Coordinates of C-alpha atoms in Angstrom, one line a residue:
X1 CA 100.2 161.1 99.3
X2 CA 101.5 159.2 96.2
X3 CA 100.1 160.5 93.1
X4 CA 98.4 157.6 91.3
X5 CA 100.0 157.0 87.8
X6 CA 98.0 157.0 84.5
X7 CA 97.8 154.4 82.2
X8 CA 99.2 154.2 79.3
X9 CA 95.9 153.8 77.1
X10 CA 95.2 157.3 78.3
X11 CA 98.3 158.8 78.0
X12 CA 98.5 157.5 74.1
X13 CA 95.3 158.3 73.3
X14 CA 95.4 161.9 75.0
X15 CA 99.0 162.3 73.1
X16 CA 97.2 161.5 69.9
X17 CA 94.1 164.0 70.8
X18 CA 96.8 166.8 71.7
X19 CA 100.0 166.3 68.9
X20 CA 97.5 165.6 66.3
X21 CA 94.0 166.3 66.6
X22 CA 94.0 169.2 68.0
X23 CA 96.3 171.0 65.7
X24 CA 94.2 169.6 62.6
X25 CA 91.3 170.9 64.2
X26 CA 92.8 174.3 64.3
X27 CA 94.4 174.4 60.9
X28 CA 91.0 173.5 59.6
X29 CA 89.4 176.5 61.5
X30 CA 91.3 178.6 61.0
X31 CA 91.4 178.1 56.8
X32 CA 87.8 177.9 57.2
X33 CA 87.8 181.7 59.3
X34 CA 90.1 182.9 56.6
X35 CA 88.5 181.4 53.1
X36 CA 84.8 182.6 55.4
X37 CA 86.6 186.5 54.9
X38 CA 88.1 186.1 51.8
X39 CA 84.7 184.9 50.9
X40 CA 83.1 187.5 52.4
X41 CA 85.1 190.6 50.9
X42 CA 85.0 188.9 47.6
X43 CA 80.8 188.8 47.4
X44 CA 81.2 192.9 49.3
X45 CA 83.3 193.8 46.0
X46 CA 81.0 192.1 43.6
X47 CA 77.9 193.8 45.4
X48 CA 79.8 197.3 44.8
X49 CA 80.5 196.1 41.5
X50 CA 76.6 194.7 40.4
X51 CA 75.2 197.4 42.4
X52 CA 77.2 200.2 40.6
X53 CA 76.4 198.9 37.1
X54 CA 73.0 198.7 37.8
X55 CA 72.9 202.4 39.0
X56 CA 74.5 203.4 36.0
X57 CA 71.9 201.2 34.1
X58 CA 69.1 202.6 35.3
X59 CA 70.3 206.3 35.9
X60 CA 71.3 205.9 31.9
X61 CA 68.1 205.2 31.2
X62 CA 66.4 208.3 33.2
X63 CA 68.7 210.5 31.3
X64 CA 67.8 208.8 27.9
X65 CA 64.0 209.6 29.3
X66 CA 64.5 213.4 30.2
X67 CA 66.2 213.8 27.1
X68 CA 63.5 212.4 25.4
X69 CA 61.2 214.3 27.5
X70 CA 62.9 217.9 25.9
X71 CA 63.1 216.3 22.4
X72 CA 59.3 216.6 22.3
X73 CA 59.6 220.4 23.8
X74 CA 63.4 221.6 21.4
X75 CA 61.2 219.5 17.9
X76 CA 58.9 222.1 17.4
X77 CA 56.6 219.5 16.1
X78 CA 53.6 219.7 19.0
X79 CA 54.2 223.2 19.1
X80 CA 53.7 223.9 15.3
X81 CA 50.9 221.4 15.0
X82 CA 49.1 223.7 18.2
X83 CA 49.9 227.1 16.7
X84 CA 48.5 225.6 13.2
X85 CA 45.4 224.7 15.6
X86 CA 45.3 228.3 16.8
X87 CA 45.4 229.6 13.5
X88 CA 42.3 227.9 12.8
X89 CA 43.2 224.6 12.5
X90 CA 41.0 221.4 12.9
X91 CA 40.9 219.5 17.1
X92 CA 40.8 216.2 14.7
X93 CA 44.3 217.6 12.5
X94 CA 45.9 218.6 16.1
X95 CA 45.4 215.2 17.1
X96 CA 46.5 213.2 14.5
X97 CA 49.6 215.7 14.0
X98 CA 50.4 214.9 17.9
X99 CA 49.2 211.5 17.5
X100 CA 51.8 210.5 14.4
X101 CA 54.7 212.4 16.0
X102 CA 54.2 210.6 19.5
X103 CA 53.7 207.3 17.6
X104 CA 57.0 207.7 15.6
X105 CA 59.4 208.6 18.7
X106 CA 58.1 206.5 21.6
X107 CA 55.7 203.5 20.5
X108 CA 59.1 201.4 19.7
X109 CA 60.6 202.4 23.2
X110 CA 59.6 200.3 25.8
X111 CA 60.7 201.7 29.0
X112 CA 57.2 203.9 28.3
X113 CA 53.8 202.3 28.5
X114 CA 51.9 205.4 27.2
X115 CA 52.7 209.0 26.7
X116 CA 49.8 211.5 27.4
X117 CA 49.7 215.2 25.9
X118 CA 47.3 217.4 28.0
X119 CA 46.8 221.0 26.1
X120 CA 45.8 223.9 28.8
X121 CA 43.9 225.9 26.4
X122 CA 40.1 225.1 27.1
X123 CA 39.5 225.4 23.8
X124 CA 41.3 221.9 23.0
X125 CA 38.8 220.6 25.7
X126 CA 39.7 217.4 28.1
X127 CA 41.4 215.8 24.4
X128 CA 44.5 213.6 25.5
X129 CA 47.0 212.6 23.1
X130 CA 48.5 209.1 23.8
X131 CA 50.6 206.2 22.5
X132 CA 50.5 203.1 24.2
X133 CA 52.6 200.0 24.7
X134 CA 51.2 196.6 25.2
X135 CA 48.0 198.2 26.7
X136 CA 44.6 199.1 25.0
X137 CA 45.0 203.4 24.6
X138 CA 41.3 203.5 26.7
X139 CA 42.4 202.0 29.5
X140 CA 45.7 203.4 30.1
X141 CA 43.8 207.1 28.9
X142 CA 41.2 206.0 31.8
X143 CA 43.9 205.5 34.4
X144 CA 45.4 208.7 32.9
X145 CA 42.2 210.9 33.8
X146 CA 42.1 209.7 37.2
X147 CA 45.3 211.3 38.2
X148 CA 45.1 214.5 35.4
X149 CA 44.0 217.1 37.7
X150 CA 46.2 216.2 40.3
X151 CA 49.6 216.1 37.8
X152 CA 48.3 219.2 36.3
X153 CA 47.9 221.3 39.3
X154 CA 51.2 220.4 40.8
X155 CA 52.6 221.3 37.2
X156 CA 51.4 225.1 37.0
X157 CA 54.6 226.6 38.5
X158 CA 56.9 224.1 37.2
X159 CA 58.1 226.3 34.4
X160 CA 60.3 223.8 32.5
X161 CA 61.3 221.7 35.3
X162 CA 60.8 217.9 35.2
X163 CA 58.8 216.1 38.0
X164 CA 58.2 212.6 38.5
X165 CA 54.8 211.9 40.1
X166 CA 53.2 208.7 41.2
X167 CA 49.6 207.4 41.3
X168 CA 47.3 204.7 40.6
X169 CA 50.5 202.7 40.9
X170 CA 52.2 204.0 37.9
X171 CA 55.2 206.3 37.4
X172 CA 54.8 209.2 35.5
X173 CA 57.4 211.7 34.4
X174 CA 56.0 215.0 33.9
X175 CA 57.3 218.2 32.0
X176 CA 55.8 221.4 30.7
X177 CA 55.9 222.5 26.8
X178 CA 56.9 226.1 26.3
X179 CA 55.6 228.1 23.6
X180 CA 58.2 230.9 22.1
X181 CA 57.3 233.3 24.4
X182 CA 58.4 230.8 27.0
X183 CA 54.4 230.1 28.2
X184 CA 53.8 227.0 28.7
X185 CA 50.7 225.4 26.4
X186 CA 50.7 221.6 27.5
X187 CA 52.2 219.5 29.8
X188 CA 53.5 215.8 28.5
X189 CA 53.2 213.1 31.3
X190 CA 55.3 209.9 30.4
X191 CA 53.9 207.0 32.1
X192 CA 57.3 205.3 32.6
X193 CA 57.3 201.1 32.3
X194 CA 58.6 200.5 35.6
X195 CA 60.0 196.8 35.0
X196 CA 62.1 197.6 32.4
X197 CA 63.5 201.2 34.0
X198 CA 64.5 199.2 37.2
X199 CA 65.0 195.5 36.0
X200 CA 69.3 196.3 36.7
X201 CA 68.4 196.5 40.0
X202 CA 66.4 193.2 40.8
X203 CA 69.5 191.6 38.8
X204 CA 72.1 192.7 41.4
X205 CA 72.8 189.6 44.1
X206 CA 72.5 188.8 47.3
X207 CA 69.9 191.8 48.1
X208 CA 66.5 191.9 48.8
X209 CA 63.7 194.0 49.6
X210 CA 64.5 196.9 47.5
X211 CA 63.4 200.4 48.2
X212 CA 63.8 203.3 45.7
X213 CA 63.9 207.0 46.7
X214 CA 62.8 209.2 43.8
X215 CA 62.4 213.2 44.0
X216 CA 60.9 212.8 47.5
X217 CA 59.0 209.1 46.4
X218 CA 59.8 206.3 48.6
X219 CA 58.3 203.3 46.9
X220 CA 58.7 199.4 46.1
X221 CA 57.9 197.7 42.8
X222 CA 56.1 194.6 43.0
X223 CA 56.4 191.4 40.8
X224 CA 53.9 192.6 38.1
X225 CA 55.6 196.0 37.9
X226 CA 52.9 197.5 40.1
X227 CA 54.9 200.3 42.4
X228 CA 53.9 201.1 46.4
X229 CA 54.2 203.9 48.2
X230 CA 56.0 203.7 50.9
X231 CA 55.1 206.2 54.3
X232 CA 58.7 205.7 55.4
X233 CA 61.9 204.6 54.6
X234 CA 63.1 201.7 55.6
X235 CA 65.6 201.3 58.8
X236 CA 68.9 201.8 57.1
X237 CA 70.1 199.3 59.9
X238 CA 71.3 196.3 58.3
X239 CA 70.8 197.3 54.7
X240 CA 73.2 198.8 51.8
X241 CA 72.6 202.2 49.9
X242 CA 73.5 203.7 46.7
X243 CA 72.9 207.3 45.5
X244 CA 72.6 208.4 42.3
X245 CA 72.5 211.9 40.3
X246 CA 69.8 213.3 37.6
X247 CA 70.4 216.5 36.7
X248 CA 68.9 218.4 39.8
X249 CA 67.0 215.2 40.9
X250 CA 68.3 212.8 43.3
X251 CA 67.6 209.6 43.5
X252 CA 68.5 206.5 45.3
X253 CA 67.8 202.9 46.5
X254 CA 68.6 200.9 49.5
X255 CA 68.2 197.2 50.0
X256 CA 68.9 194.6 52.2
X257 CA 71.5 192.1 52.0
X258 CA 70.5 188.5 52.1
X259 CA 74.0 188.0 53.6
X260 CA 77.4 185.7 53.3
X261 CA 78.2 182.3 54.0
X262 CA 80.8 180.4 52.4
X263 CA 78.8 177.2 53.5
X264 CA 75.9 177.8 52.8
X265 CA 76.4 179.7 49.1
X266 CA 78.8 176.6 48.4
X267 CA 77.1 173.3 49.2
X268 CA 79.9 171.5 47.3
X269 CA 82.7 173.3 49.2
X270 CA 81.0 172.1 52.4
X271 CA 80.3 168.6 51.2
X272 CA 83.9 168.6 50.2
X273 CA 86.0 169.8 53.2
X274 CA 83.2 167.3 55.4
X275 CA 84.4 164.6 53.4
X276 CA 88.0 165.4 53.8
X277 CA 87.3 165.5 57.5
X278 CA 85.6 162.1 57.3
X279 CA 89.2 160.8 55.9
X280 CA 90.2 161.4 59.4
X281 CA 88.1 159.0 61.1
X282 CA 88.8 155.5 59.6
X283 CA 92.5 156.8 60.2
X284 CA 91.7 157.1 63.9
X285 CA 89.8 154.0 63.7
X286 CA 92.8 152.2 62.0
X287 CA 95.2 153.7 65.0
X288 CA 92.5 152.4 67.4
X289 CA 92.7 149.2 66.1
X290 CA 96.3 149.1 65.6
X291 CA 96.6 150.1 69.6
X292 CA 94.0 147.7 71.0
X293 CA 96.2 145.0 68.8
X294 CA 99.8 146.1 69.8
X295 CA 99.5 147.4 73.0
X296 CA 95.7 147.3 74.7
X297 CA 95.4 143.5 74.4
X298 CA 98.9 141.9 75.5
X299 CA 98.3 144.4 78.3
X300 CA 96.1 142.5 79.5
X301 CA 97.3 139.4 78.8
X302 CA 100.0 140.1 81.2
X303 CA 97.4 141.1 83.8
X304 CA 95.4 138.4 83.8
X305 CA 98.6 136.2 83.7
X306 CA 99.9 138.4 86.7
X307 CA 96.4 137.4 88.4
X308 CA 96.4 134.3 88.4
X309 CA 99.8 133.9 89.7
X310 CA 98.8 136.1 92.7
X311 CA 95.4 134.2 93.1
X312 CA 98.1 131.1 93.4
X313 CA 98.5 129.6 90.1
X314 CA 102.1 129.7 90.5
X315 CA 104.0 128.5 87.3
X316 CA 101.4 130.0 84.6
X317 CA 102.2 130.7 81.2
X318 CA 101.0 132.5 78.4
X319 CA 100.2 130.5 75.6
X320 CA 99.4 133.9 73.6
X321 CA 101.3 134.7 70.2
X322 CA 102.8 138.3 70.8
X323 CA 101.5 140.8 68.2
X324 CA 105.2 143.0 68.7
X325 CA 108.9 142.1 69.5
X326 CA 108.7 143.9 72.5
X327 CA 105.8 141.9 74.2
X328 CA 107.3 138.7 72.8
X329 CA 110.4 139.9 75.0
X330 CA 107.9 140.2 78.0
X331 CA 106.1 137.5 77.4
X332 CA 109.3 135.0 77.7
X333 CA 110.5 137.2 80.6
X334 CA 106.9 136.5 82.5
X335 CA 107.0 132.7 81.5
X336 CA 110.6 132.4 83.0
X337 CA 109.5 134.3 86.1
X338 CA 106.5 132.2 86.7
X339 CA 108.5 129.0 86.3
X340 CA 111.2 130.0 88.3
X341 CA 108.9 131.2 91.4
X342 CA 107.1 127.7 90.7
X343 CA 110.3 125.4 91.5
X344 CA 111.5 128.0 94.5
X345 CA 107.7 127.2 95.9
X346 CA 108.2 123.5 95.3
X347 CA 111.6 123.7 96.6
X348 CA 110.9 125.4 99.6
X349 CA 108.0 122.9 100.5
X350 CA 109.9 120.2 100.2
X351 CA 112.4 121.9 103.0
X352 CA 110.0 122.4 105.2
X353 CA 108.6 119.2 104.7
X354 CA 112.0 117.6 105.3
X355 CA 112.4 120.2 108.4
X356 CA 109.1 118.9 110.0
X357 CA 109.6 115.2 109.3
X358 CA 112.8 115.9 111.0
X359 CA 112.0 117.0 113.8
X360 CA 109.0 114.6 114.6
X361 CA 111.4 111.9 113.8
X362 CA 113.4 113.7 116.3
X363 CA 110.1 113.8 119.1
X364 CA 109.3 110.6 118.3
X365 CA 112.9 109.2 118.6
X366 CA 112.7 110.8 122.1
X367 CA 109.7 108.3 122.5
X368 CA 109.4 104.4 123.6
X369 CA 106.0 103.8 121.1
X370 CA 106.7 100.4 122.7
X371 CA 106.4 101.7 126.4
X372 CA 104.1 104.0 126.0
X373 CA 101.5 101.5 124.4
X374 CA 102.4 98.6 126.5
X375 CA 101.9 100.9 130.2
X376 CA 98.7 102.3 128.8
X377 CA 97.3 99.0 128.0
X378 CA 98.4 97.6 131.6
X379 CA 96.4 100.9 132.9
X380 CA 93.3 100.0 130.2
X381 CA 93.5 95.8 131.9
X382 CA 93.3 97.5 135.4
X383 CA 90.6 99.2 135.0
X384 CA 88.8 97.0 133.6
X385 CA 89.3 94.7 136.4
X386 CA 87.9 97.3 138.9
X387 CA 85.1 97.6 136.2
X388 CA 85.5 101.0 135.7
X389 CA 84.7 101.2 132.0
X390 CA 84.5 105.1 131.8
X391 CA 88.7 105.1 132.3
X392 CA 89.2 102.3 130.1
X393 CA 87.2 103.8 126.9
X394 CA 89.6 107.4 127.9
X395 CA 92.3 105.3 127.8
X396 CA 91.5 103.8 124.6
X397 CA 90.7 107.1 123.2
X398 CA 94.2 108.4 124.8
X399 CA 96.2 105.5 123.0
X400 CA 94.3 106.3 119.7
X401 CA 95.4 110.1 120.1
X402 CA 98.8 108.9 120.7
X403 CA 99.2 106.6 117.6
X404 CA 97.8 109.8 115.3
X405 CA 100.6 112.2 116.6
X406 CA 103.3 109.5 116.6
X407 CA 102.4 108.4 113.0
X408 CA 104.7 105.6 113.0
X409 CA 103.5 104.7 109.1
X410 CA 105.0 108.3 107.9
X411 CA 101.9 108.7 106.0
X412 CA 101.3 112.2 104.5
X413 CA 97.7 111.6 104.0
X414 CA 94.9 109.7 104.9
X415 CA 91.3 108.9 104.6
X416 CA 89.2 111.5 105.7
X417 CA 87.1 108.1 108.0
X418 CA 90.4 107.7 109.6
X419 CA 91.1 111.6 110.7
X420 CA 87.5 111.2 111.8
X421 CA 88.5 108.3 113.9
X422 CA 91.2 110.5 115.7
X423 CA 88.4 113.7 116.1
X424 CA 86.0 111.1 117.4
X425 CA 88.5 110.2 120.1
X426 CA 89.3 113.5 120.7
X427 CA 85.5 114.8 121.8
X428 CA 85.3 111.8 123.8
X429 CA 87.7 112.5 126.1
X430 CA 86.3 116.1 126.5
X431 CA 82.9 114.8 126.6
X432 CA 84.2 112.9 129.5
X433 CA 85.6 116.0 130.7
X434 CA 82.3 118.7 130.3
X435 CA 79.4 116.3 130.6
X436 CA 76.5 116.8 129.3
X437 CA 76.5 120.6 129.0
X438 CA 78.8 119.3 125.8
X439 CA 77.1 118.6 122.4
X440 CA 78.7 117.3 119.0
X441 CA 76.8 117.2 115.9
X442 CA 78.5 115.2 112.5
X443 CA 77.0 115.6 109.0
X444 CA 79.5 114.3 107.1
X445 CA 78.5 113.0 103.8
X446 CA 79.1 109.1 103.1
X447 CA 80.6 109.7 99.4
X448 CA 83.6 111.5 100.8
X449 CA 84.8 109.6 103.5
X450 CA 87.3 107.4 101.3
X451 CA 88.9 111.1 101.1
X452 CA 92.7 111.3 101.4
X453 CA 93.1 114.1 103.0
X454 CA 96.7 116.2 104.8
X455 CA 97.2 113.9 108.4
X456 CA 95.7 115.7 111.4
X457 CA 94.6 118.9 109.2
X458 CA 90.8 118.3 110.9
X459 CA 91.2 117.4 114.5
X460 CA 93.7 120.6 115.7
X461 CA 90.6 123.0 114.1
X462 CA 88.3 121.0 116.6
X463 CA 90.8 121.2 119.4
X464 CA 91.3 125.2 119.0
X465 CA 87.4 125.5 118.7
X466 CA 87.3 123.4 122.0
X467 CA 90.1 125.2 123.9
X468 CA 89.3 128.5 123.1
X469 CA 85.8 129.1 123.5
X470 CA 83.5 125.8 124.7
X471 CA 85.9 124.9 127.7
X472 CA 85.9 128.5 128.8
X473 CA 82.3 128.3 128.9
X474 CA 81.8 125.3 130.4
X475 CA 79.9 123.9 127.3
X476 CA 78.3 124.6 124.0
X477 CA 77.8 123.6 120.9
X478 CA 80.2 122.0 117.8
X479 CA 79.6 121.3 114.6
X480 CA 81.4 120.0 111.9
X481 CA 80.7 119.0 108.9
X482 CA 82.5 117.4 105.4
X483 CA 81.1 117.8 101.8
X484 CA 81.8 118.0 98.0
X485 CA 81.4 121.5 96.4
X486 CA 82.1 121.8 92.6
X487 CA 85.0 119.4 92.6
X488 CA 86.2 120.0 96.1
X489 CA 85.6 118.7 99.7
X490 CA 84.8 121.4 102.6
X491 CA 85.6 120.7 106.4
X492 CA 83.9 123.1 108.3
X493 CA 84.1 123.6 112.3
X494 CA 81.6 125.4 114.0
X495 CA 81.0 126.7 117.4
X496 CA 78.0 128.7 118.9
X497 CA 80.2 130.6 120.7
X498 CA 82.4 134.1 120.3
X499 CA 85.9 134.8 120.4
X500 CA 88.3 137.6 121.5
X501 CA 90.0 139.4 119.7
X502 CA 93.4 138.4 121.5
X503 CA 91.8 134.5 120.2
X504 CA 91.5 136.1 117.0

């Protein structure tokens, strides 16, 4: 089976899809893949990078509190004031000896809120010795007490170790103060100002929900510096981790990463390569155009040119400017074609014209008009003097059948009333011959009758319609009929009866 061609519409367009699209397409994708993992490793290093500085922010910051935490113990100052105390000192001179000393070395500090002396000789009694930050002494000494007995307890065998301890929502860093016999006397609980200890953190990008681990703590810090507890630690699915070191304490926190998108992170960068896409379009909409001008459209041209030669319009030309050289070529080559098929029509019609004429100039020759005419009408006088009428009007209708094939006028037309005339004395005669099982019916309309019309172009129709179907019946009925339709006249024959297909 012959494999149907493609146009050439397709095959351009497809050509311009494949040798130019598509490989823009893919260079774009694949600089977008590549500046998407460039991007990528680039906002991985400057995680490390934020993340590390803020652990060694913040784990700065926890040494600068445990050293401050053993300044108060290696000072002597809290010790001296208690042994004055136990050498029968004042409660009132103890505290405002602690009071001054705790005032000058932390109130200016603010990663504290309040630091909190407890003695553990009963003698002192419940007396708490604090410095606050930003926070009325009573209430912070208030949340203190709540938690005391608790921080206390779990500081009776912690010798000089530090511990950090949370409650109430506060972080507190706890150590013991030694005596010289290395007893301890007090313990100094630090409540620590969480915002400003962890504020590196929260500055870090592209993390969220940040847990800290803290000598066995898991908590979160909240917006107002409040700090929560946390059962559990999070999944570590899906989430980055940094460790830090304190001395013997180990601490840590883990986040999770709000993740990396070139696009998104860089509106502009999207806006801009869009827009740079965009560019593309009017250019495919400029070689749309430029094809439906040069190529699409005098395509056409030549097909509906090529149609209506075919439909019969023989000698058409296009009237159309070319839009190229090339079509112009065509164009003359189709207008020289069609004007040369024109005259070979002509001049083959005019042969077989001339044949025809020939040869019925040739039958006719063959022919005595004169005789002929002369014995019919000697038959026609004879029977009307035996009054038989029915042979005379055949024989009239005979010598009017004779005069239309003998055409001694040579007339190439004639009035459609005339080739009527010549149909009319054709059904006569087979009237004559069928009877009455034989009916005609005429609806011709008045206004075309002056017709000129192709010589004998109406009766042979009727003849054939006769001959090859009503006398074979033995009757039937025949119709015929003549009109104008939009500028034309119609002759139509009809019969009620069928044909073969060997009639066909």
């Amino acid at each position: 089976m012959k494999k149907r061609p493609i146009s050439l519409r397709k095959s351009v367009v497809g050509g311009i899809l494949l040798c130019w699209l598509l490989p823009v397409i893919m260079v774009v994708a694949l600089a977008g893949v590549l500046l998407e993992r460039n991007y990528r490793q680039s906002a991985e290093q400057e995680l490390r990078i934020g993340a590390g500085n803020a652990l060694r922010q913040v784990q700065n910051m926890l040494e600068d509190t445990v050293t401050d935490s053993k300044a108060v113990s290696y000072d002597g100052v809290v010790r001296n004031a208690y042994r004055d105390y136990q050498g029968g000192g004042t409660r009132a001179a103890l505290y405002q000896s602690v009071n001054d000393y705790l005032s000058r070395e932390f109130s200016r500090n603010d990663r504290y809120k309040a630091v909190f002396i407890t003695f553990w000789d009963p003698q002192v009694g419940a007396d708490t010795y604090v410095i606050s930050r930003g926070t009325t002494g009573s209430s912070l000494s208030r949340k203190y007490r709540l938690t005391q007995g608790e921080i206390l307890e779990s500081m009776a065998d912690a010798d000089t170790a530090i511990r950090f301890y949370i409650a109430d929502q506060e972080l507190y860093m706890t150590r013991n103060l030694l005596d010289s016999s290395f007893t301890p006397y007090a313990t100094i609980s630090m409540m620590l100002d969480a915002q400003t200890l962890f504020r590196p953190l929260y500055s870090i990008s592209r993390i969220t929900d940040i847990c800290i681990q803290l000598d066995g703590w898991q908590f979160r810090m909240g917006e107002d510096g409040t700090l929560e507890v946390l059962e559990e630690v999070p999944d570590s699915q899906e989430r980055v981790c940094f460790q830090g070191e304190l001395e013997d304490h180990a601490w840590s926190f883990s986040a999770r990463g709000v993740g990396y998108s070139l696009w998104k992170d860089s509106l502009e960068l999207g806006w801009a390569v869009l827009a740079v896409a965009l560019q593309g379009v009017p250019m495919l909409g400029a070689g749309a155009v430029l094809f439906y001008r040069h190529v699409t459209r005098p395509m056409e041209t030549l097909a509906q040119a090529n149609r209506r030669v075919q439909e019969g319009e023989r000698g058409y030309q296009i009237a159309a400017a070319a839009p190229n050289v090339e079509f112009e070529r065509l164009f003359d080559n189709f207008n020289s074609m069609s004007a040369e098929l024109k005259n070979q029509f002509e001049r083959s019609y005019l042969e077989q014209q001339a044949t025809q004429r020939a040869k019925i100039k040739a039958l006719q020759s063959q022919i005595n008009p004169h005789f002929l005419n002369n014995t019919l009408e000697i038959i026609n006088w004879e029977a009307r003097l035996a009054d038989n009428q029915r042979v005379s009007a055949m024989i009239e209708a005979l010598s009017t059948m004779l005069n239309a094939v003998l055409d001694r006028d040579d007339r190439a037309q004639i009035p459609l009333s005339e080739e009527l005339g010549y149909v009319d004395a054709y059904l006569y005669i087979i009237r004559e011959r069928l009877g009455e099982g034989f009916r005609v019916y005429q609806q011709i309309h008045p206004e075309v009758m002056g017709q000129m019309i192709p010589r004998l172009i109406l009766q042979p129709l009727v003849e054939n319609a006769v001959e090859h179907d009503i006398t074979a019946r033995r009757g039937g009925v025949l119709r015929v009929r003549a009109y104008r339709q939009e500028g034309d006249v119609m002759l139509e024959v009809e019969h009620d009866g069928t044909m073969t297909p060997e009639d066909r």
